[in-house]
mmCIF file of C-alpha atoms in Angstrom:
data_model
loop_
_atom_site.group_PDB
_atom_site.id
_atom_site.type_symbol
_atom_site.label_atom_id
_atom_site.label_comp_id
_atom_site.label_asym_id
_atom_site.label_seq_id
_atom_site.Cartn_x
_atom_site.Cartn_y
_atom_site.Cartn_z
ATOM 1 C CA GLY L 1 0.386 17.013 -5.944
ATOM 2 C CA ASP L 2 1.638 13.583 -6.856
ATOM 3 C CA SER L 3 -0.908 11.119 -8.203
ATOM 4 C CA VAL L 4 -1.336 7.739 -9.873
ATOM 5 C CA THR L 5 -3.973 6.866 -12.447
ATOM 6 C CA GLN L 6 -4.856 3.274 -13.237
ATOM 7 C CA MET L 7 -7.161 1.805 -15.809
ATOM 8 C CA GLU L 8 -10.623 1.022 -14.559
ATOM 9 C CA GLY L 9 -11.552 -2.552 -13.928
ATOM 10 C CA PRO L 10 -12.628 -5.168 -13.760
ATOM 11 C CA VAL L 11 -10.464 -6.808 -16.374
ATOM 12 C CA THR L 12 -11.743 -10.235 -17.321
ATOM 13 C CA LEU L 13 -9.478 -12.571 -19.280
ATOM 14 C CA SER L 14 -9.331 -16.200 -20.220
ATOM 15 C CA GLU L 15 -6.459 -18.326 -18.998
ATOM 16 C CA GLU L 16 -3.264 -17.887 -21.071
ATOM 17 C CA ALA L 17 -4.364 -14.503 -22.411
ATOM 18 C CA PHE L 18 -2.023 -11.497 -22.496
ATOM 19 C CA LEU L 19 -2.472 -8.940 -19.733
ATOM 20 C CA THR L 20 -1.863 -5.210 -19.722
ATOM 21 C CA ILE L 21 -2.910 -2.926 -16.893
ATOM 22 C CA ASN L 22 -2.178 0.709 -17.612
ATOM 23 C CA CYS L 23 -0.691 3.029 -15.022
ATOM 24 C CA THR L 24 0.395 6.654 -15.423
ATOM 25 C CA TYR L 25 1.729 8.989 -12.796
ATOM 26 C CA THR L 26 2.302 12.623 -11.953
ATOM 27 C CA ALA L 27 5.213 13.496 -9.709
ATOM 28 C CA THR L 28 7.322 16.548 -8.995
ATOM 29 C CA GLY L 29 10.545 14.690 -8.290
ATOM 30 C CA TYR L 30 12.086 11.388 -9.344
ATOM 31 C CA PRO L 31 9.814 8.756 -7.877
ATOM 32 C CA SER L 32 10.167 5.040 -7.495
ATOM 33 C CA LEU L 33 7.291 3.028 -8.940
ATOM 34 C CA PHE L 34 5.691 -0.118 -7.586
ATOM 35 C CA TRP L 35 3.053 -2.692 -8.361
ATOM 36 C CA TYR L 36 1.390 -4.314 -5.373
ATOM 37 C CA VAL L 37 -1.088 -7.199 -5.535
ATOM 38 C CA GLN L 38 -3.929 -7.992 -3.160
ATOM 39 C CA TYR L 39 -5.321 -11.523 -3.356
ATOM 40 C CA PRO L 40 -8.860 -12.087 -2.063
ATOM 41 C CA GLY L 41 -9.017 -11.689 1.709
ATOM 42 C CA GLU L 42 -5.313 -10.932 2.030
ATOM 43 C CA GLY L 43 -2.994 -7.978 2.498
ATOM 44 C CA LEU L 44 -0.803 -6.177 -0.007
ATOM 45 C CA GLN L 45 2.183 -7.939 -1.487
ATOM 46 C CA LEU L 46 4.929 -6.257 -3.444
ATOM 47 C CA LEU L 47 4.880 -7.632 -6.978
ATOM 48 C CA LEU L 48 7.665 -5.601 -8.584
ATOM 49 C CA LYS L 49 9.341 -2.220 -8.525
ATOM 50 C CA ALA L 50 11.530 0.133 -10.535
ATOM 51 C CA THR L 51 13.548 2.944 -9.047
ATOM 52 C CA LYS L 52 14.701 4.950 -12.063
ATOM 53 C CA ALA L 53 13.845 5.682 -15.649
ATOM 54 C CA ASP L 54 14.120 2.760 -18.112
ATOM 55 C CA ASP L 55 14.373 0.236 -15.279
ATOM 56 C CA LYS L 56 12.320 -2.901 -15.791
ATOM 57 C CA GLY L 57 10.845 -4.624 -12.775
ATOM 58 C CA SER L 58 9.879 -8.273 -13.110
ATOM 59 C CA ASN L 59 8.533 -11.051 -10.915
ATOM 60 C CA LYS L 60 6.437 -14.216 -11.400
ATOM 61 C CA GLY L 61 6.124 -13.534 -15.142
ATOM 62 C CA PHE L 62 4.908 -9.959 -14.625
ATOM 63 C CA GLU L 63 6.899 -7.038 -16.016
ATOM 64 C CA ALA L 64 6.697 -3.256 -15.968
ATOM 65 C CA THR L 65 9.057 -0.661 -17.418
ATOM 66 C CA TYR L 66 9.539 2.798 -15.924
ATOM 67 C CA ARG L 67 8.930 5.209 -18.814
ATOM 68 C CA LYS L 68 9.786 8.764 -17.838
ATOM 69 C CA GLU L 69 8.924 10.229 -21.238
ATOM 70 C CA THR L 70 5.355 8.947 -21.039
ATOM 71 C CA THR L 71 5.170 8.940 -17.207
ATOM 72 C CA SER L 72 3.927 5.365 -17.329
ATOM 73 C CA PHE L 73 4.517 2.035 -15.593
ATOM 74 C CA HIS L 74 2.213 -0.427 -17.320
ATOM 75 C CA LEU L 75 1.962 -3.955 -15.949
ATOM 76 C CA GLU L 76 2.168 -6.851 -18.425
ATOM 77 C CA LYS L 77 2.102 -10.615 -18.348
ATOM 78 C CA GLY L 78 2.301 -12.852 -21.354
ATOM 79 C CA SER L 79 0.056 -15.656 -20.162
ATOM 80 C CA VAL L 80 -2.224 -15.236 -17.164
ATOM 81 C CA GLN L 81 -3.418 -18.028 -14.885
ATOM 82 C CA VAL L 82 -6.519 -18.361 -12.762
ATOM 83 C CA SER L 83 -4.299 -17.913 -9.723
ATOM 84 C CA ASP L 84 -3.440 -14.370 -10.919
ATOM 85 C CA SER L 85 -6.971 -13.227 -10.110
ATOM 86 C CA ALA L 86 -6.517 -10.358 -7.654
ATOM 87 C CA VAL L 87 -6.558 -6.588 -7.324
ATOM 88 C CA TYR L 88 -3.452 -4.854 -8.669
ATOM 89 C CA PHE L 89 -2.310 -1.480 -7.342
ATOM 90 C CA CYS L 90 0.154 0.842 -8.986
ATOM 91 C CA ALA L 91 1.960 3.133 -6.539
ATOM 92 C CA LEU L 92 4.695 5.720 -6.382
ATOM 93 C CA SER L 93 7.069 6.871 -3.718
ATOM 94 C CA ASP L 94 8.299 10.397 -4.181
ATOM 95 C CA TYR L 95 10.470 11.456 -1.311
ATOM 96 C CA GLY L 96 9.327 14.923 -0.401
ATOM 97 C CA GLY L 97 10.506 16.559 2.773
ATOM 98 C CA ALA L 98 10.629 13.882 5.386
ATOM 99 C CA THR L 99 8.629 10.965 4.071
ATOM 100 C CA ASN L 100 8.627 8.395 1.313
ATOM 101 C CA LYS L 101 4.957 7.592 1.733
ATOM 102 C CA LEU L 102 3.274 5.599 -1.003
ATOM 103 C CA ILE L 103 0.605 7.104 -3.210
ATOM 104 C CA PHE L 104 -1.669 4.468 -4.710
ATOM 105 C CA GLY L 105 -3.881 4.232 -7.733
ATOM 106 C CA THR L 106 -7.443 3.053 -7.328
ATOM 107 C CA GLY L 107 -6.616 -0.570 -8.058
ATOM 108 C CA THR L 108 -7.626 -2.815 -10.957
ATOM 109 C CA LEU L 109 -9.513 -6.037 -10.371
ATOM 110 C CA LEU L 110 -8.316 -8.865 -12.599
ATOM 111 C CA ALA L 111 -10.515 -11.928 -13.015
ATOM 112 C CA VAL L 112 -9.045 -14.850 -14.969
ATOM 113 C CA GLN L 113 -11.460 -17.518 -16.150
ATOM 114 C CA PRO L 114 -10.432 -21.109 -16.870
ATOM 115 C CA ASP G 1 4.791 -13.716 4.716
ATOM 116 C CA SER G 2 6.126 -10.145 4.775
ATOM 117 C CA GLY G 3 7.332 -10.298 8.368
ATOM 118 C CA VAL G 4 4.959 -7.499 9.413
ATOM 119 C CA THR G 5 2.313 -8.595 11.891
ATOM 120 C CA GLN G 6 -0.953 -6.898 12.772
ATOM 121 C CA THR G 7 -3.496 -7.628 15.454
ATOM 122 C CA PRO G 8 -6.356 -8.118 15.633
ATOM 123 C CA LYS G 9 -7.315 -9.435 12.228
ATOM 124 C CA HIS G 10 -10.943 -8.398 12.612
ATOM 125 C CA LEU G 11 -12.627 -5.898 14.907
ATOM 126 C CA ILE G 12 -16.323 -5.180 15.273
ATOM 127 C CA THR G 13 -17.403 -2.297 17.455
ATOM 128 C CA ALA G 14 -20.096 0.330 17.866
ATOM 129 C CA THR G 15 -20.228 3.999 16.991
ATOM 130 C CA GLY G 16 -18.652 6.243 19.592
ATOM 131 C CA GLN G 17 -16.248 3.586 20.808
ATOM 132 C CA ARG G 18 -12.452 3.570 20.832
ATOM 133 C CA VAL G 19 -10.184 0.832 19.468
ATOM 134 C CA THR G 20 -6.457 0.170 19.251
ATOM 135 C CA LEU G 21 -4.763 -1.532 16.317
ATOM 136 C CA ARG G 22 -1.323 -2.994 16.801
ATOM 137 C CA CYS G 23 1.547 -3.491 14.370
ATOM 138 C CA SER G 24 4.959 -5.131 14.689
ATOM 139 C CA PRO G 25 7.381 -4.215 11.901
ATOM 140 C CA ARG G 26 9.850 -6.514 10.214
ATOM 141 C CA SER G 27 12.925 -7.208 12.256
ATOM 142 C CA GLY G 28 15.363 -4.324 11.876
ATOM 143 C CA ASP G 29 12.943 -1.915 10.204
ATOM 144 C CA LEU G 30 12.794 1.485 11.854
ATOM 145 C CA SER G 31 9.884 3.067 9.984
ATOM 146 C CA VAL G 32 6.227 2.180 10.369
ATOM 147 C CA TYR G 33 3.445 3.489 8.149
ATOM 148 C CA TRP G 34 -0.314 3.289 8.548
ATOM 149 C CA TYR G 35 -2.697 3.218 5.591
ATOM 150 C CA GLN G 36 -6.471 3.059 5.365
ATOM 151 C CA GLN G 37 -8.266 1.185 2.589
ATOM 152 C CA SER G 38 -11.923 2.066 2.139
ATOM 153 C CA LEU G 39 -14.349 1.668 -0.740
ATOM 154 C CA ASP G 40 -14.838 5.391 -1.269
ATOM 155 C CA GLN G 41 -11.323 6.704 -0.552
ATOM 156 C CA GLY G 42 -9.182 3.842 -1.801
ATOM 157 C CA LEU G 43 -5.767 3.318 -0.194
ATOM 158 C CA GLN G 44 -4.620 6.395 1.708
ATOM 159 C CA PHE G 45 -1.554 7.146 3.770
ATOM 160 C CA LEU G 46 -2.355 8.108 7.344
ATOM 161 C CA ILE G 47 0.874 8.557 9.270
ATOM 162 C CA GLN G 48 4.531 7.499 9.474
ATOM 163 C CA TYR G 49 6.787 6.945 12.459
ATOM 164 C CA TYR G 50 10.531 6.589 12.382
ATOM 165 C CA ASN G 51 12.395 5.198 15.364
ATOM 166 C CA GLY G 52 9.767 6.367 17.797
ATOM 167 C CA GLU G 53 9.106 9.799 16.365
ATOM 168 C CA GLU G 54 6.361 11.011 14.085
ATOM 169 C CA ARG G 55 7.802 11.710 10.634
ATOM 170 C CA ALA G 56 4.845 12.581 8.440
ATOM 171 C CA LYS G 57 1.091 12.907 8.535
ATOM 172 C CA GLY G 58 -1.318 12.283 5.720
ATOM 173 C CA ASN G 59 -5.091 12.268 5.689
ATOM 174 C CA ILE G 60 -5.432 11.300 9.322
ATOM 175 C CA LEU G 61 -8.455 12.504 11.259
ATOM 176 C CA GLU G 62 -7.980 14.299 14.556
ATOM 177 C CA ARG G 63 -9.909 11.465 16.236
ATOM 178 C CA PHE G 64 -7.087 9.130 15.223
ATOM 179 C CA SER G 65 -3.645 9.007 16.770
ATOM 180 C CA ALA G 66 -0.651 6.733 16.662
ATOM 181 C CA GLN G 67 2.594 6.082 18.431
ATOM 182 C CA GLN G 68 5.691 3.950 18.057
ATOM 183 C CA PHE G 69 7.213 2.378 21.128
ATOM 184 C CA PRO G 70 10.878 1.768 22.037
ATOM 185 C CA ASP G 71 10.625 -1.818 20.786
ATOM 186 C CA LEU G 72 9.446 -0.269 17.469
ATOM 187 C CA HIS G 73 5.964 -1.735 17.464
ATOM 188 C CA SER G 74 3.253 0.776 16.701
ATOM 189 C CA GLU G 75 -0.337 1.333 17.713
ATOM 190 C CA LEU G 76 -3.068 3.217 15.891
ATOM 191 C CA ASN G 77 -5.802 4.535 18.150
ATOM 192 C CA LEU G 78 -9.196 5.330 16.675
ATOM 193 C CA SER G 79 -11.702 7.112 18.908
ATOM 194 C CA SER G 80 -15.284 8.395 18.691
ATOM 195 C CA LEU G 81 -15.774 5.911 15.903
ATOM 196 C CA GLU G 82 -18.209 6.614 13.104
ATOM 197 C CA LEU G 83 -19.760 4.302 10.523
ATOM 198 C CA GLY G 84 -17.477 5.797 7.899
ATOM 199 C CA ASP G 85 -14.387 4.602 9.762
ATOM 200 C CA SER G 86 -15.166 1.057 8.714
ATOM 201 C CA ALA G 87 -12.208 0.054 6.569
ATOM 202 C CA LEU G 88 -9.164 -2.143 6.241
ATOM 203 C CA TYR G 89 -6.187 -0.651 8.094
ATOM 204 C CA PHE G 90 -2.746 -1.644 6.925
ATOM 205 C CA CYS G 91 0.572 -1.250 8.597
ATOM 206 C CA ALA G 92 3.775 -1.281 6.578
ATOM 207 C CA SER G 93 7.418 -1.057 7.511
ATOM 208 C CA SER G 94 10.675 -0.158 5.821
ATOM 209 C CA ALA G 95 14.290 -0.052 6.824
ATOM 210 C CA ARG G 96 14.667 3.683 7.255
ATOM 211 C CA GLY G 97 11.847 5.606 5.579
ATOM 212 C CA ASP G 98 13.930 8.345 4.118
ATOM 213 C CA GLY G 99 14.636 7.140 0.604
ATOM 214 C CA VAL G 100 12.456 6.597 -2.439
ATOM 215 C CA ARG G 101 14.239 3.390 -3.336
ATOM 216 C CA GLU G 102 13.075 1.676 -0.188
ATOM 217 C CA THR G 103 10.411 -0.991 -0.314
ATOM 218 C CA GLN G 104 7.546 -0.932 2.137
ATOM 219 C CA TYR G 105 6.369 -4.333 3.344
ATOM 220 C CA PHE G 106 2.745 -4.631 4.334
ATOM 221 C CA GLY G 107 1.035 -6.552 7.071
ATOM 222 C CA PRO G 108 -2.179 -8.539 6.511
ATOM 223 C CA GLY G 109 -4.354 -5.685 7.753
ATOM 224 C CA THR G 110 -7.009 -5.213 10.415
ATOM 225 C CA ARG G 111 -10.576 -5.128 9.166
ATOM 226 C CA LEU G 112 -12.629 -2.710 11.259
ATOM 227 C CA LEU G 113 -16.409 -2.749 11.153
ATOM 228 C CA VAL G 114 -18.257 -0.011 13.009
ATOM 229 C CA LEU G 115 -21.947 -0.761 13.600
#
């Protein structure tokens, strides 16, 4: 079945460091890919998405490119801030049958230190 | 603010009890999804409703049930609660629910603690 694999956390960085969180997927069809973020004590917020191969999603300085050849959707940010500390979830939506349910990775905790 | 509302925010109850979680989707969205977030299982899809009808089931226990009403709000009913049901329950909504390019918008969640 479809699945998403994320790098294990926690990831601890200093402010202004470069961030990469790896995400790879397995899907039978042509999925859309998403990054959601969960700030402490809050719900899930959509960070960015890409709906087809070679698409780049971007938002708030974060970017991810849909790579079909490597089945990857790595999240990057050039300079992280303390306020970016959160749990990041990679997810896919692969319409199969009657539903476009989301399948999530395990989440990666990012802690940014001043 | 995603536009999806969930009540209550927190719920504490005892084993064997029954609770109801409520979700109101974004205005105009016809599909509602329920997800469970627990430490051991991560984020898992439970069930989806589209315009009042069940569309898909995921890893939902038989003790759990859901419905979507004519005004499109949804309720998730959890009965014969066990300690392991303690989790964060999210509701999400999307416009139609039948296309991979759709975005699902999540509510703030209901945190359930079973003692």
